[in-house]
Amino acid sequence: MENYLFRRLSTAAALDEDDRRAVEQLHERVGLFEPKKEIIGYGERPECLHLMMQGWAARYKSLPNGTRQIVGFLIPGDFCGLNMQILGTMDHSIVALSRCEVASISAKQFDKLTVRLARTLWWASLVDEAVLREWLLNIGRRESYEAAAHLLCELYCRLEQVGLVDNGQIILPLTQEGLGDALGITAIHTNRVLQRLRREGLITFKSGTLTIHDFDALCEAGGFDPEYLHLKGPQVGATATSAFHFLE
Amino acid sequence: MENYLFRRLSTAAALDEDDRRAVEQLHERVGLFEPKKEIIGYGERPECLHLMMQGWAARYKSLPNGTRQIVGFLIPGDFCGLNMQILGTMDHSIVALSRCEVASISAKQFDKLTVRLARTLWWASLVDEAVLREWLLNIGRRESYEAAAHLLCELYCRLEQVGLVDNGQIILPLTQEGLGDALGITAIHTNRVLQRLRREGLITFKSGTLTIHDFDALCEAGGFDPEYLHLKGPQVGATATSAFHFLE
DNA sequence: CGGGGTGTTGAAGCCTGTCAACAATTGTGG
DNA sequence: CCACAATTGTTGACAGGCTTCAACACCCCG
């Protein structure tokens, strides 16, 4: 079985065979979730860490009036509750978008990995933060058409990093409503935006599969620059000789 | 001199006298920045860590068309470039909003603190992430009036945590344009939103000083719940009914 | 005193939301 | 395999929030 986590971490640092073993032995039990099932709910205190093995999930926050805002997508190789181990209670919820497999990692197991790869794991968590900032720009300052294009580019790149792109196609188990919840717009408007992207020959999005016909044009439409995803890991050189070598 | 960092970290964990000394001896040099001066720019690779000692600053990202989105405010006790030590290059910029003092912390000094307080520092960084998620909800799904009220509540609470609230008043060195940049709306619309908040007797906001006349009403108007700020630090106790309990 | 930044106001228009209806697709049970 | 129900996608008309543009008042500071 593919190990998406290892694959992702590999882009952040040069990992060796021992590291690979450490990552692969990480999970003990795997849980299955059907679409729309809650993986972790608001206010919970997860007692163990969760890792996405297969499928899609979304983090979201909701308002009393029933609207919700998706604040992040989880794909294979992403941690679910890394943060909550330290923060305590969940300040948002996580829901399965597709059928998905989620591994549980005991605190003990995780500690072992942390000792070995603390810096790399921290890196992964900071990339998540960078993504949040870009989303803020996306929702706050881009028009919905650009924002949609930008989001699709981002998802494409993230999936590519873990090897889940197949010939310009990705699995994207989202309804138009779901996409709208991530973009801060209504389902109906999402429909119109997608129509335009389709009409202009940039994408096809049908039954959970997104095909990007012209990636460069889509980037152009969304003003997308993958820089913030830090896909190539921490660029070494220059200064930054580990303020954190204590972690190694 | 007040040590805002120590004050903030104290809410996250029980710190002793040794911890206090470690925090207080952290900075060596202090830099001064005038309003609108860039503290760290997009694409830079800061060689040492920065800590806000005094004054306000903002993180922002901008678009080719000239608009910008503020993605976070920095107040005394906040780190500026904690993340970039690991990520490498800055994916956003930081600008001074008021005259402010920024301490530089050498990698060596910071290591010493980290060894002692790693978990506490990690906690602080995760709170920042939680704030970003709430902003996404704010901008994506709240109306501008609610969003503005919500943001003001948040800033009030954050300042209160480090002891910078004076009788319902806080220093908020922002123009209406700046507030708008944080809310994802135009300066003109910000003006109208503020007028309404004022008209309804909730606030007064004049020459860089915000007075909150009715905090509860302002919370109500913005749907504000300080939970996500994790002001009381990690709550212990009460384990969760995790979605995985069937596995135990 | 003058000038730049900031706040305020009004009118017009666009982007996006709302409502309502219907089509298409998916999933389910007989 | 079909029939049915439920979900999802699509369309149009209309309303509303927010933006844009343009003008003017205010305030701080040299």
Coordinates of C-alpha atoms in Angstrom, one line a residue, chain A residues 26-143:
Chain A
L26 CA 3.0 4.3 12.9
H27 CA -0.6 3.2 12.7
E28 CA -2.1 0.3 14.5
R29 CA -5.8 0.4 13.8
V30 CA -7.6 1.8 10.8
G31 CA -11.2 3.1 11.0
L32 CA -13.6 3.3 8.1
F33 CA -15.9 6.3 7.6
E34 CA -18.8 6.7 5.1
P35 CA -19.4 10.0 3.4
K36 CA -20.9 12.6 5.6
K37 CA -20.0 10.8 8.7
E38 CA -18.3 12.9 11.3
I39 CA -14.8 11.9 12.1
I40 CA -14.1 14.3 14.9
G41 CA -16.7 16.7 16.2
Y42 CA -16.6 20.2 17.6
G43 CA -15.8 20.3 21.2
E44 CA -14.3 16.8 21.4
R45 CA -11.0 15.9 23.0
P46 CA -9.5 13.3 20.7
E47 CA -7.4 11.0 22.8
C48 CA -5.4 9.8 19.9
L49 CA -4.1 11.2 16.8
H50 CA -5.7 10.5 13.4
L51 CA -4.1 10.1 10.1
M52 CA -5.8 10.1 6.7
M53 CA -4.9 6.9 4.8
Q54 CA -7.4 7.0 2.0
G55 CA -10.2 9.3 0.8
W56 CA -11.2 12.9 1.4
A57 CA -12.4 14.8 4.5
A58 CA -13.0 18.4 5.3
R59 CA -12.6 20.6 8.4
Y60 CA -15.5 23.0 8.9
K61 CA -17.0 25.5 11.2
S62 CA -20.6 26.3 11.3
L63 CA -22.8 29.2 12.3
P64 CA -26.1 29.1 14.2
N65 CA -28.0 30.0 11.1
G66 CA -27.0 26.8 9.5
T67 CA -24.4 28.0 7.1
R68 CA -20.9 26.4 7.3
Q69 CA -17.5 27.3 6.2
I70 CA -15.0 24.6 5.1
V71 CA -11.6 25.7 6.5
G72 CA -9.5 22.9 5.0
F73 CA -9.5 19.7 3.0
L74 CA -7.8 16.6 4.2
I75 CA -6.3 14.2 1.8
P76 CA -4.2 11.0 2.2
G77 CA -1.1 11.7 4.3
D78 CA -2.7 14.5 6.3
F79 CA -3.0 14.5 10.1
C80 CA -6.5 15.2 11.5
G81 CA -6.0 16.2 15.1
L82 CA -2.3 16.9 15.4
N83 CA -3.1 20.3 16.9
M84 CA -5.8 19.1 19.3
Q85 CA -3.4 16.9 21.1
I86 CA -2.0 20.1 22.5
L87 CA -4.8 22.6 22.3
G88 CA -7.3 20.4 24.1
T89 CA -10.7 20.6 22.6
M90 CA -11.6 20.8 18.9
D91 CA -12.6 24.2 17.7
H92 CA -14.0 22.8 14.5
S93 CA -15.3 19.5 13.1
I94 CA -14.0 17.1 10.6
V95 CA -16.3 15.2 8.3
A96 CA -15.7 12.5 5.7
L97 CA -16.4 13.6 2.1
S98 CA -15.8 10.2 0.5
R99 CA -15.5 6.8 2.0
C100 CA -12.3 7.0 3.9
E101 CA -9.8 5.2 6.0
V102 CA -8.4 6.9 9.0
A103 CA -5.6 5.5 11.1
S104 CA -5.4 5.9 14.8
I105 CA -2.0 6.7 16.3
S106 CA -1.5 6.2 20.0
A107 CA 0.3 8.9 21.8
K108 CA 3.2 6.5 22.4
Q109 CA 3.6 5.7 18.8
F110 CA 3.5 9.3 17.9
D111 CA 6.1 10.3 20.4
K112 CA 8.5 7.9 18.8
L113 CA 8.0 9.5 15.4
T114 CA 8.2 12.9 16.9
V115 CA 11.6 12.3 18.4
R116 CA 12.8 11.2 15.0
L117 CA 11.0 13.7 12.7
A118 CA 9.9 16.6 14.9
R119 CA 11.2 19.2 12.5
T120 CA 9.6 17.6 9.5
L121 CA 6.3 17.2 11.3
W122 CA 6.4 20.8 12.4
W123 CA 7.1 21.8 8.9
A124 CA 3.9 20.0 7.7
S125 CA 1.9 21.8 10.3
L126 CA 3.2 25.1 9.3
V127 CA 2.4 24.5 5.7
D128 CA -1.2 24.0 6.8
E129 CA -1.1 27.4 8.4
A130 CA 0.3 28.9 5.2
V131 CA -2.6 27.4 3.3
L132 CA -5.1 29.0 5.7
R133 CA -3.6 32.4 5.0
E134 CA -3.9 31.9 1.3
W135 CA -7.5 30.9 1.7
L136 CA -8.1 34.1 3.6
L137 CA -6.8 36.0 0.6
N138 CA -8.9 33.8 -1.7
I139 CA -12.1 34.4 0.1
G140 CA -11.5 37.9 1.2
R141 CA -10.1 39.5 -1.9
R142 CA -10.6 37.4 -5.0
E143 CA -13.7 37.3 -7.0

